[in-house]
Short mmCIF file of N, CA and C and ligand atoms in Angstrom, two decimals:
data_model
loop_
_atom_site.label_atom_id
_atom_site.label_comp_id
_atom_site.label_asym_id
_atom_site.label_seq_id
_atom_site.Cartn_x
_atom_site.Cartn_y
_atom_site.Cartn_z
N MET A 1 26.13 6.03 -10.75
CA MET A 1 25.46 5.24 -11.81
C MET A 1 24.59 4.15 -11.21
N ILE A 2 25.12 3.54 -10.14
CA ILE A 2 24.31 2.50 -9.52
C ILE A 2 23.35 3.13 -8.50
N GLY A 3 23.75 4.30 -7.99
CA GLY A 3 23.01 4.93 -6.91
C GLY A 3 21.51 5.01 -7.13
N ASP A 4 21.11 5.56 -8.22
CA ASP A 4 19.68 5.72 -8.45
C ASP A 4 18.99 4.38 -8.63
N GLY A 5 19.68 3.48 -9.32
CA GLY A 5 19.08 2.18 -9.57
C GLY A 5 18.97 1.33 -8.32
N ALA A 6 19.85 1.57 -7.36
CA ALA A 6 19.89 0.68 -6.20
C ALA A 6 18.58 0.66 -5.45
N ALA A 7 17.93 1.81 -5.35
CA ALA A 7 16.70 1.87 -4.59
C ALA A 7 15.58 1.11 -5.27
N ARG A 8 15.77 0.84 -6.54
CA ARG A 8 14.70 0.21 -7.28
C ARG A 8 14.83 -1.31 -7.37
N VAL A 9 15.97 -1.80 -6.99
CA VAL A 9 16.16 -3.24 -7.08
C VAL A 9 15.09 -3.97 -6.30
N GLY A 10 14.48 -4.92 -6.92
CA GLY A 10 13.49 -5.72 -6.21
C GLY A 10 12.13 -5.08 -6.11
N ASP A 11 11.93 -3.98 -6.77
CA ASP A 11 10.64 -3.29 -6.71
C ASP A 11 9.46 -4.25 -6.76
N ASN A 12 9.41 -5.01 -7.81
CA ASN A 12 8.27 -5.91 -7.96
C ASN A 12 8.62 -7.32 -7.53
N GLY A 13 9.81 -7.74 -7.90
CA GLY A 13 10.20 -9.11 -7.56
C GLY A 13 10.20 -9.35 -6.07
N ALA A 14 11.11 -8.71 -5.37
CA ALA A 14 11.28 -9.04 -3.96
C ALA A 14 10.15 -8.50 -3.09
N MET A 15 9.70 -7.30 -3.39
CA MET A 15 8.77 -6.66 -2.47
C MET A 15 7.34 -7.20 -2.59
N THR A 16 6.87 -7.38 -3.80
CA THR A 16 5.47 -7.69 -3.94
C THR A 16 5.21 -9.02 -4.62
N GLY A 17 6.05 -9.38 -5.59
CA GLY A 17 5.76 -10.59 -6.33
C GLY A 17 6.47 -11.81 -5.76
N GLY A 18 7.35 -11.57 -4.81
CA GLY A 18 8.21 -12.65 -4.35
C GLY A 18 7.52 -13.68 -3.49
N GLY A 19 6.32 -13.44 -3.10
CA GLY A 19 5.62 -14.43 -2.31
C GLY A 19 4.92 -13.83 -1.12
N VAL A 20 3.62 -13.93 -1.10
CA VAL A 20 2.84 -13.50 0.04
C VAL A 20 2.30 -14.76 0.69
N ARG A 21 2.55 -14.89 1.97
CA ARG A 21 2.13 -16.10 2.64
C ARG A 21 0.65 -16.00 3.02
N CYS A 22 -0.10 -16.99 2.66
CA CYS A 22 -1.52 -17.03 2.98
C CYS A 22 -1.68 -17.14 4.50
N GLY A 23 -2.48 -16.24 5.07
CA GLY A 23 -2.70 -16.27 6.51
C GLY A 23 -3.56 -17.45 6.93
N HIS A 24 -4.14 -18.10 5.97
CA HIS A 24 -5.08 -19.18 6.26
C HIS A 24 -4.38 -20.54 6.24
N CYS A 25 -3.67 -20.83 5.17
CA CYS A 25 -3.06 -22.16 5.03
C CYS A 25 -1.54 -22.11 4.97
N GLY A 26 -0.96 -20.89 4.91
CA GLY A 26 0.50 -20.77 4.94
C GLY A 26 1.19 -20.93 3.60
N THR A 27 0.44 -21.16 2.55
CA THR A 27 1.04 -21.32 1.22
C THR A 27 1.58 -19.98 0.72
N ALA A 28 2.78 -19.99 0.14
CA ALA A 28 3.33 -18.78 -0.47
C ALA A 28 2.73 -18.60 -1.85
N ASN A 29 2.22 -17.42 -2.12
CA ASN A 29 1.60 -17.12 -3.41
C ASN A 29 2.29 -15.92 -4.04
N ARG A 30 2.34 -15.90 -5.33
CA ARG A 30 2.78 -14.69 -6.04
C ARG A 30 1.57 -13.80 -6.23
N VAL A 31 1.73 -12.53 -5.95
CA VAL A 31 0.62 -11.59 -6.07
C VAL A 31 1.04 -10.46 -7.01
N PRO A 32 0.30 -10.21 -8.08
CA PRO A 32 0.66 -9.15 -9.01
C PRO A 32 0.39 -7.77 -8.42
N ALA A 33 1.11 -6.74 -8.91
CA ALA A 33 0.90 -5.38 -8.42
C ALA A 33 -0.46 -4.86 -8.82
N ALA A 34 -0.96 -5.30 -9.96
CA ALA A 34 -2.28 -4.87 -10.42
C ALA A 34 -3.00 -6.08 -10.98
N ALA A 35 -4.29 -6.14 -10.73
CA ALA A 35 -5.10 -7.26 -11.22
C ALA A 35 -6.54 -6.82 -11.27
N ALA A 36 -7.35 -7.53 -12.03
CA ALA A 36 -8.74 -7.15 -12.19
C ALA A 36 -9.53 -7.35 -10.90
N GLY A 37 -9.32 -8.43 -10.23
CA GLY A 37 -10.07 -8.71 -9.00
C GLY A 37 -9.20 -8.48 -7.78
N THR A 38 -9.36 -9.33 -6.78
CA THR A 38 -8.47 -9.30 -5.63
C THR A 38 -7.76 -10.64 -5.56
N PRO A 39 -6.49 -10.64 -5.13
CA PRO A 39 -5.74 -11.89 -5.13
C PRO A 39 -6.26 -12.89 -4.08
N ARG A 40 -6.28 -14.13 -4.48
CA ARG A 40 -6.69 -15.20 -3.56
C ARG A 40 -5.64 -16.29 -3.57
N CYS A 41 -5.59 -16.99 -2.47
CA CYS A 41 -4.64 -18.09 -2.33
C CYS A 41 -4.94 -19.16 -3.38
N GLY A 42 -3.87 -19.62 -4.06
CA GLY A 42 -4.05 -20.63 -5.08
C GLY A 42 -4.48 -21.97 -4.51
N LYS A 43 -4.22 -22.16 -3.22
CA LYS A 43 -4.53 -23.45 -2.62
C LYS A 43 -5.90 -23.45 -1.93
N CYS A 44 -6.13 -22.47 -1.04
CA CYS A 44 -7.37 -22.51 -0.24
C CYS A 44 -8.37 -21.43 -0.66
N HIS A 45 -7.96 -20.55 -1.58
CA HIS A 45 -8.85 -19.54 -2.17
C HIS A 45 -9.31 -18.46 -1.19
N GLN A 46 -8.65 -18.35 -0.05
CA GLN A 46 -8.93 -17.23 0.85
C GLN A 46 -8.27 -15.97 0.27
N PRO A 47 -8.84 -14.78 0.58
CA PRO A 47 -8.19 -13.55 0.09
C PRO A 47 -6.78 -13.41 0.67
N LEU A 48 -5.87 -12.93 -0.16
CA LEU A 48 -4.50 -12.71 0.28
C LEU A 48 -4.28 -11.23 0.58
N PRO A 49 -3.40 -10.94 1.53
CA PRO A 49 -3.02 -9.53 1.71
C PRO A 49 -2.41 -9.02 0.41
N TRP A 50 -2.77 -7.80 0.04
CA TRP A 50 -2.32 -7.23 -1.24
C TRP A 50 -1.48 -6.01 -0.94
N ILE A 51 -0.20 -6.17 -1.14
CA ILE A 51 0.75 -5.09 -0.87
C ILE A 51 1.59 -4.90 -2.12
N ALA A 52 1.53 -3.68 -2.68
CA ALA A 52 2.22 -3.43 -3.94
C ALA A 52 2.98 -2.11 -3.87
N ASP A 53 3.95 -1.97 -4.74
CA ASP A 53 4.67 -0.71 -4.89
C ASP A 53 4.17 0.00 -6.14
N ALA A 54 4.16 1.33 -6.07
CA ALA A 54 3.80 2.09 -7.26
C ALA A 54 4.69 3.33 -7.32
N ASP A 55 4.79 3.90 -8.52
CA ASP A 55 5.51 5.16 -8.70
C ASP A 55 4.74 6.02 -9.70
N ASP A 56 5.35 7.10 -10.14
CA ASP A 56 4.65 8.01 -11.06
C ASP A 56 4.08 7.26 -12.27
N ALA A 57 4.84 6.30 -12.75
CA ALA A 57 4.44 5.61 -13.98
C ALA A 57 3.34 4.58 -13.76
N THR A 58 3.29 3.99 -12.57
CA THR A 58 2.38 2.86 -12.37
C THR A 58 1.22 3.17 -11.43
N PHE A 59 1.19 4.38 -10.85
CA PHE A 59 0.19 4.69 -9.83
C PHE A 59 -1.25 4.53 -10.35
N ALA A 60 -1.49 4.99 -11.58
CA ALA A 60 -2.85 4.92 -12.13
C ALA A 60 -3.33 3.48 -12.21
N GLU A 61 -2.44 2.62 -12.67
CA GLU A 61 -2.81 1.22 -12.84
C GLU A 61 -2.89 0.49 -11.49
N VAL A 62 -1.91 0.73 -10.64
CA VAL A 62 -1.81 -0.05 -9.39
C VAL A 62 -2.78 0.47 -8.33
N ALA A 63 -2.94 1.80 -8.22
CA ALA A 63 -3.75 2.36 -7.14
C ALA A 63 -5.13 2.82 -7.61
N GLU A 64 -5.15 3.68 -8.64
CA GLU A 64 -6.43 4.30 -9.02
C GLU A 64 -7.39 3.33 -9.68
N ALA A 65 -6.87 2.34 -10.37
CA ALA A 65 -7.74 1.41 -11.09
C ALA A 65 -8.21 0.26 -10.21
N ALA A 66 -7.72 0.21 -8.96
CA ALA A 66 -8.10 -0.90 -8.08
C ALA A 66 -9.59 -0.88 -7.80
N LYS A 67 -10.18 -2.08 -7.75
CA LYS A 67 -11.62 -2.19 -7.52
C LYS A 67 -11.96 -2.11 -6.04
N ILE A 68 -10.97 -2.29 -5.20
CA ILE A 68 -11.20 -2.21 -3.75
C ILE A 68 -10.48 -0.96 -3.22
N PRO A 69 -10.89 -0.46 -2.03
CA PRO A 69 -10.21 0.71 -1.48
C PRO A 69 -8.70 0.49 -1.33
N VAL A 70 -7.95 1.55 -1.49
CA VAL A 70 -6.49 1.49 -1.46
C VAL A 70 -5.96 2.37 -0.35
N ILE A 71 -5.10 1.81 0.47
CA ILE A 71 -4.34 2.64 1.42
C ILE A 71 -3.02 2.96 0.75
N VAL A 72 -2.76 4.24 0.55
CA VAL A 72 -1.51 4.66 -0.07
C VAL A 72 -0.55 5.11 1.03
N ASP A 73 0.62 4.51 1.04
CA ASP A 73 1.66 4.87 2.01
C ASP A 73 2.72 5.65 1.25
N LEU A 74 2.75 6.97 1.47
CA LEU A 74 3.76 7.82 0.85
C LEU A 74 4.93 7.90 1.81
N TRP A 75 6.06 7.34 1.42
CA TRP A 75 7.18 7.14 2.33
C TRP A 75 8.49 7.43 1.60
N ALA A 76 9.59 7.37 2.36
CA ALA A 76 10.92 7.45 1.75
C ALA A 76 11.88 6.63 2.61
N PRO A 77 12.93 6.11 1.98
CA PRO A 77 13.85 5.22 2.71
C PRO A 77 14.53 5.89 3.90
N TRP A 78 14.71 7.21 3.86
CA TRP A 78 15.44 7.91 4.92
C TRP A 78 14.53 8.32 6.07
N CYS A 79 13.27 8.01 5.98
CA CYS A 79 12.27 8.52 6.93
C CYS A 79 12.05 7.53 8.07
N GLY A 80 12.53 7.88 9.27
CA GLY A 80 12.38 6.99 10.42
C GLY A 80 10.94 6.66 10.77
N PRO A 81 10.08 7.67 10.89
CA PRO A 81 8.67 7.38 11.21
C PRO A 81 8.00 6.48 10.17
N CYS A 82 8.45 6.58 8.91
CA CYS A 82 7.88 5.71 7.87
C CYS A 82 8.21 4.25 8.18
N ARG A 83 9.43 4.02 8.64
CA ARG A 83 9.81 2.65 8.96
C ARG A 83 9.05 2.13 10.17
N MET A 84 8.63 3.04 11.05
CA MET A 84 7.85 2.63 12.21
C MET A 84 6.42 2.25 11.82
N VAL A 85 5.86 3.00 10.90
CA VAL A 85 4.45 2.78 10.55
C VAL A 85 4.29 1.64 9.54
N SER A 86 5.37 1.34 8.83
CA SER A 86 5.27 0.33 7.77
C SER A 86 4.79 -1.04 8.26
N PRO A 87 5.35 -1.59 9.35
CA PRO A 87 4.86 -2.90 9.82
C PRO A 87 3.39 -2.86 10.23
N ALA A 88 2.94 -1.74 10.81
CA ALA A 88 1.54 -1.62 11.20
C ALA A 88 0.64 -1.62 9.98
N LEU A 89 1.09 -0.94 8.92
CA LEU A 89 0.30 -0.93 7.68
C LEU A 89 0.22 -2.32 7.06
N GLU A 90 1.35 -3.05 7.13
CA GLU A 90 1.35 -4.39 6.56
C GLU A 90 0.45 -5.32 7.36
N GLN A 91 0.43 -5.11 8.68
CA GLN A 91 -0.48 -5.89 9.52
C GLN A 91 -1.94 -5.58 9.15
N LEU A 92 -2.21 -4.31 8.94
CA LEU A 92 -3.55 -3.89 8.57
C LEU A 92 -3.95 -4.53 7.22
N ALA A 93 -3.00 -4.55 6.29
CA ALA A 93 -3.28 -5.17 4.99
C ALA A 93 -3.58 -6.65 5.13
N ARG A 94 -2.90 -7.30 6.08
CA ARG A 94 -3.18 -8.73 6.32
C ARG A 94 -4.55 -8.90 6.97
N ASP A 95 -4.85 -8.03 7.95
CA ASP A 95 -6.13 -8.14 8.66
C ASP A 95 -7.31 -7.84 7.74
N LEU A 96 -7.08 -6.95 6.79
CA LEU A 96 -8.16 -6.53 5.88
C LEU A 96 -7.98 -7.14 4.49
N ALA A 97 -7.35 -8.30 4.43
CA ALA A 97 -7.12 -8.98 3.15
C ALA A 97 -8.44 -9.16 2.40
N GLY A 98 -8.43 -8.78 1.13
CA GLY A 98 -9.63 -8.89 0.32
C GLY A 98 -10.49 -7.64 0.37
N LYS A 99 -10.26 -6.78 1.38
CA LYS A 99 -11.07 -5.57 1.52
C LYS A 99 -10.30 -4.31 1.18
N VAL A 100 -8.98 -4.40 1.24
CA VAL A 100 -8.17 -3.21 1.03
C VAL A 100 -6.85 -3.62 0.39
N LYS A 101 -6.29 -2.71 -0.37
CA LYS A 101 -4.98 -2.93 -1.00
C LYS A 101 -4.03 -1.89 -0.44
N LEU A 102 -2.84 -2.30 -0.09
CA LEU A 102 -1.83 -1.36 0.38
C LEU A 102 -0.87 -1.06 -0.75
N VAL A 103 -0.73 0.22 -1.08
CA VAL A 103 0.18 0.63 -2.15
C VAL A 103 1.22 1.58 -1.57
N LYS A 104 2.49 1.20 -1.70
CA LYS A 104 3.57 2.01 -1.17
C LYS A 104 4.19 2.84 -2.29
N VAL A 105 4.31 4.11 -2.02
CA VAL A 105 4.89 5.03 -3.01
C VAL A 105 6.08 5.73 -2.37
N ASN A 106 7.25 5.49 -2.93
CA ASN A 106 8.46 6.16 -2.48
C ASN A 106 8.47 7.58 -3.07
N VAL A 107 8.31 8.59 -2.22
CA VAL A 107 8.16 9.96 -2.74
C VAL A 107 9.43 10.46 -3.42
N ASP A 108 10.59 9.90 -3.04
CA ASP A 108 11.83 10.31 -3.68
C ASP A 108 11.86 9.98 -5.16
N THR A 109 11.22 8.88 -5.51
CA THR A 109 11.25 8.46 -6.91
C THR A 109 9.90 8.70 -7.59
N SER A 110 8.98 9.36 -6.89
CA SER A 110 7.65 9.62 -7.46
C SER A 110 7.24 11.07 -7.23
N PRO A 111 7.99 12.03 -7.80
CA PRO A 111 7.72 13.44 -7.53
C PRO A 111 6.33 13.89 -7.99
N GLN A 112 5.82 13.29 -9.05
CA GLN A 112 4.50 13.71 -9.54
C GLN A 112 3.39 13.34 -8.57
N ILE A 113 3.48 12.15 -8.03
CA ILE A 113 2.47 11.70 -7.07
C ILE A 113 2.55 12.54 -5.80
N SER A 114 3.77 12.77 -5.37
CA SER A 114 4.00 13.57 -4.18
C SER A 114 3.40 14.97 -4.33
N GLN A 115 3.62 15.56 -5.49
CA GLN A 115 3.11 16.91 -5.75
C GLN A 115 1.59 16.91 -5.88
N ARG A 116 1.08 15.91 -6.55
CA ARG A 116 -0.37 15.83 -6.79
C ARG A 116 -1.16 15.78 -5.48
N PHE A 117 -0.63 15.06 -4.50
CA PHE A 117 -1.34 14.94 -3.23
C PHE A 117 -0.83 15.95 -2.21
N GLY A 118 0.01 16.88 -2.64
CA GLY A 118 0.48 17.94 -1.76
C GLY A 118 1.19 17.43 -0.52
N VAL A 119 2.04 16.44 -0.72
CA VAL A 119 2.72 15.83 0.41
C VAL A 119 3.80 16.76 0.95
N GLN A 120 3.64 17.17 2.20
CA GLN A 120 4.63 18.06 2.81
C GLN A 120 5.40 17.38 3.91
N ALA A 121 4.87 16.31 4.45
CA ALA A 121 5.57 15.54 5.47
C ALA A 121 5.23 14.07 5.26
N ILE A 122 6.17 13.23 5.61
CA ILE A 122 5.91 11.80 5.48
C ILE A 122 6.17 11.10 6.80
N PRO A 123 5.54 10.00 7.09
CA PRO A 123 4.61 9.35 6.17
C PRO A 123 3.29 10.12 6.03
N THR A 124 2.79 10.18 4.79
CA THR A 124 1.42 10.60 4.55
C THR A 124 0.66 9.38 4.06
N LEU A 125 -0.46 9.12 4.70
CA LEU A 125 -1.29 7.97 4.35
C LEU A 125 -2.59 8.45 3.78
N LEU A 126 -3.00 7.84 2.67
CA LEU A 126 -4.27 8.20 2.03
C LEU A 126 -5.12 6.96 1.89
N ILE A 127 -6.41 7.12 1.96
CA ILE A 127 -7.30 6.05 1.53
C ILE A 127 -8.00 6.52 0.28
N LEU A 128 -7.82 5.77 -0.80
CA LEU A 128 -8.47 6.07 -2.07
C LEU A 128 -9.62 5.12 -2.29
N ARG A 129 -10.75 5.70 -2.64
CA ARG A 129 -11.88 4.88 -3.09
C ARG A 129 -12.19 5.29 -4.51
N HIS A 130 -12.04 4.38 -5.44
CA HIS A 130 -12.21 4.67 -6.87
C HIS A 130 -11.36 5.87 -7.28
N GLY A 131 -10.18 5.93 -6.77
CA GLY A 131 -9.24 6.96 -7.17
C GLY A 131 -9.39 8.30 -6.45
N GLN A 132 -10.44 8.43 -5.61
CA GLN A 132 -10.67 9.68 -4.87
C GLN A 132 -10.17 9.53 -3.43
N VAL A 133 -9.60 10.62 -2.90
CA VAL A 133 -9.10 10.57 -1.53
C VAL A 133 -10.27 10.60 -0.55
N ALA A 134 -10.41 9.54 0.23
CA ALA A 134 -11.49 9.43 1.21
C ALA A 134 -11.01 9.77 2.61
N ALA A 135 -9.73 9.64 2.85
CA ALA A 135 -9.18 9.96 4.17
C ALA A 135 -7.69 10.21 4.02
N ARG A 136 -7.17 10.96 4.99
CA ARG A 136 -5.77 11.35 4.93
C ARG A 136 -5.21 11.41 6.34
N GLN A 137 -4.00 10.91 6.50
CA GLN A 137 -3.38 10.89 7.82
C GLN A 137 -1.90 11.21 7.62
N THR A 138 -1.39 12.18 8.35
CA THR A 138 0.03 12.49 8.25
C THR A 138 0.70 12.12 9.56
N GLY A 139 1.83 11.45 9.45
CA GLY A 139 2.60 11.08 10.63
C GLY A 139 2.32 9.65 11.05
N ALA A 140 3.29 9.08 11.76
CA ALA A 140 3.17 7.69 12.21
C ALA A 140 2.22 7.62 13.39
N VAL A 141 1.34 6.64 13.36
CA VAL A 141 0.41 6.41 14.46
C VAL A 141 0.39 4.91 14.75
N PRO A 142 -0.01 4.53 15.96
CA PRO A 142 -0.04 3.11 16.30
C PRO A 142 -1.07 2.34 15.48
N LEU A 143 -0.90 1.02 15.46
CA LEU A 143 -1.78 0.15 14.69
C LEU A 143 -3.25 0.35 15.05
N ALA A 144 -3.55 0.48 16.34
CA ALA A 144 -4.95 0.62 16.76
C ALA A 144 -5.57 1.88 16.15
N THR A 145 -4.79 2.95 16.11
CA THR A 145 -5.27 4.21 15.54
C THR A 145 -5.47 4.07 14.03
N LEU A 146 -4.50 3.41 13.40
CA LEU A 146 -4.61 3.17 11.96
C LEU A 146 -5.85 2.35 11.63
N ARG A 147 -6.08 1.35 12.45
CA ARG A 147 -7.20 0.45 12.19
C ARG A 147 -8.52 1.22 12.30
N ALA A 148 -8.63 2.05 13.33
CA ALA A 148 -9.86 2.84 13.53
C ALA A 148 -10.03 3.82 12.37
N TRP A 149 -8.93 4.42 11.95
CA TRP A 149 -8.95 5.37 10.84
C TRP A 149 -9.43 4.68 9.56
N ALA A 150 -8.86 3.51 9.29
CA ALA A 150 -9.23 2.78 8.07
C ALA A 150 -10.67 2.28 8.15
N ASP A 151 -11.06 1.73 9.30
CA ASP A 151 -12.44 1.23 9.46
C ASP A 151 -13.44 2.34 9.18
N ASN A 152 -13.15 3.50 9.72
CA ASN A 152 -14.03 4.65 9.57
C ASN A 152 -14.15 5.05 8.09
N ALA A 153 -13.00 5.13 7.43
CA ALA A 153 -13.01 5.56 6.02
C ALA A 153 -13.66 4.50 5.13
N LEU A 154 -13.46 3.23 5.45
CA LEU A 154 -14.00 2.17 4.61
C LEU A 154 -15.49 2.00 4.82
N ALA A 155 -15.99 2.45 5.97
CA ALA A 155 -17.41 2.29 6.28
C ALA A 155 -18.25 3.35 5.60
N VAL A 156 -17.64 4.49 5.26
CA VAL A 156 -18.41 5.60 4.68
C VAL A 156 -18.87 5.26 3.26
N GLY A 157 -20.07 5.61 2.97
CA GLY A 157 -20.61 5.51 1.63
C GLY A 157 -20.61 4.10 1.07
ZN1 ZN B 201 -4.32 -20.43 1.56
#
């Protein structure tokens, strides 16, 4: 009874809304999973890293409706390589604050998203521009490789 719910505890509160520290002035800010613009620090107004969780129910709003490109991290809690790539993705989201949004999708609890993108191995990383897949990467890669991959995809068109 608690099993299924346990993985969801803190989805929005702890993971995304609980406070993102501004890389510029260090102020902790609350950042919504979805917003019309891009989140900025309430104190110094610099762009904040935007890292959100989404699932089958919220993917359209959180990922597809975003005005900036979205890196989608399709992962699962039991996946070792996912845990390796996760800090690199979060670093990338900090480095590209204001230019890209990182959206994490747990494939175990998001079967529709997993099926829609034909996910056969995780981590699978996607870059969405206006809801369309602009780039795709399967498997954990180092930060430098991720950065080059993202730069390339974000530069196109
Ligand atoms: Zn700030």
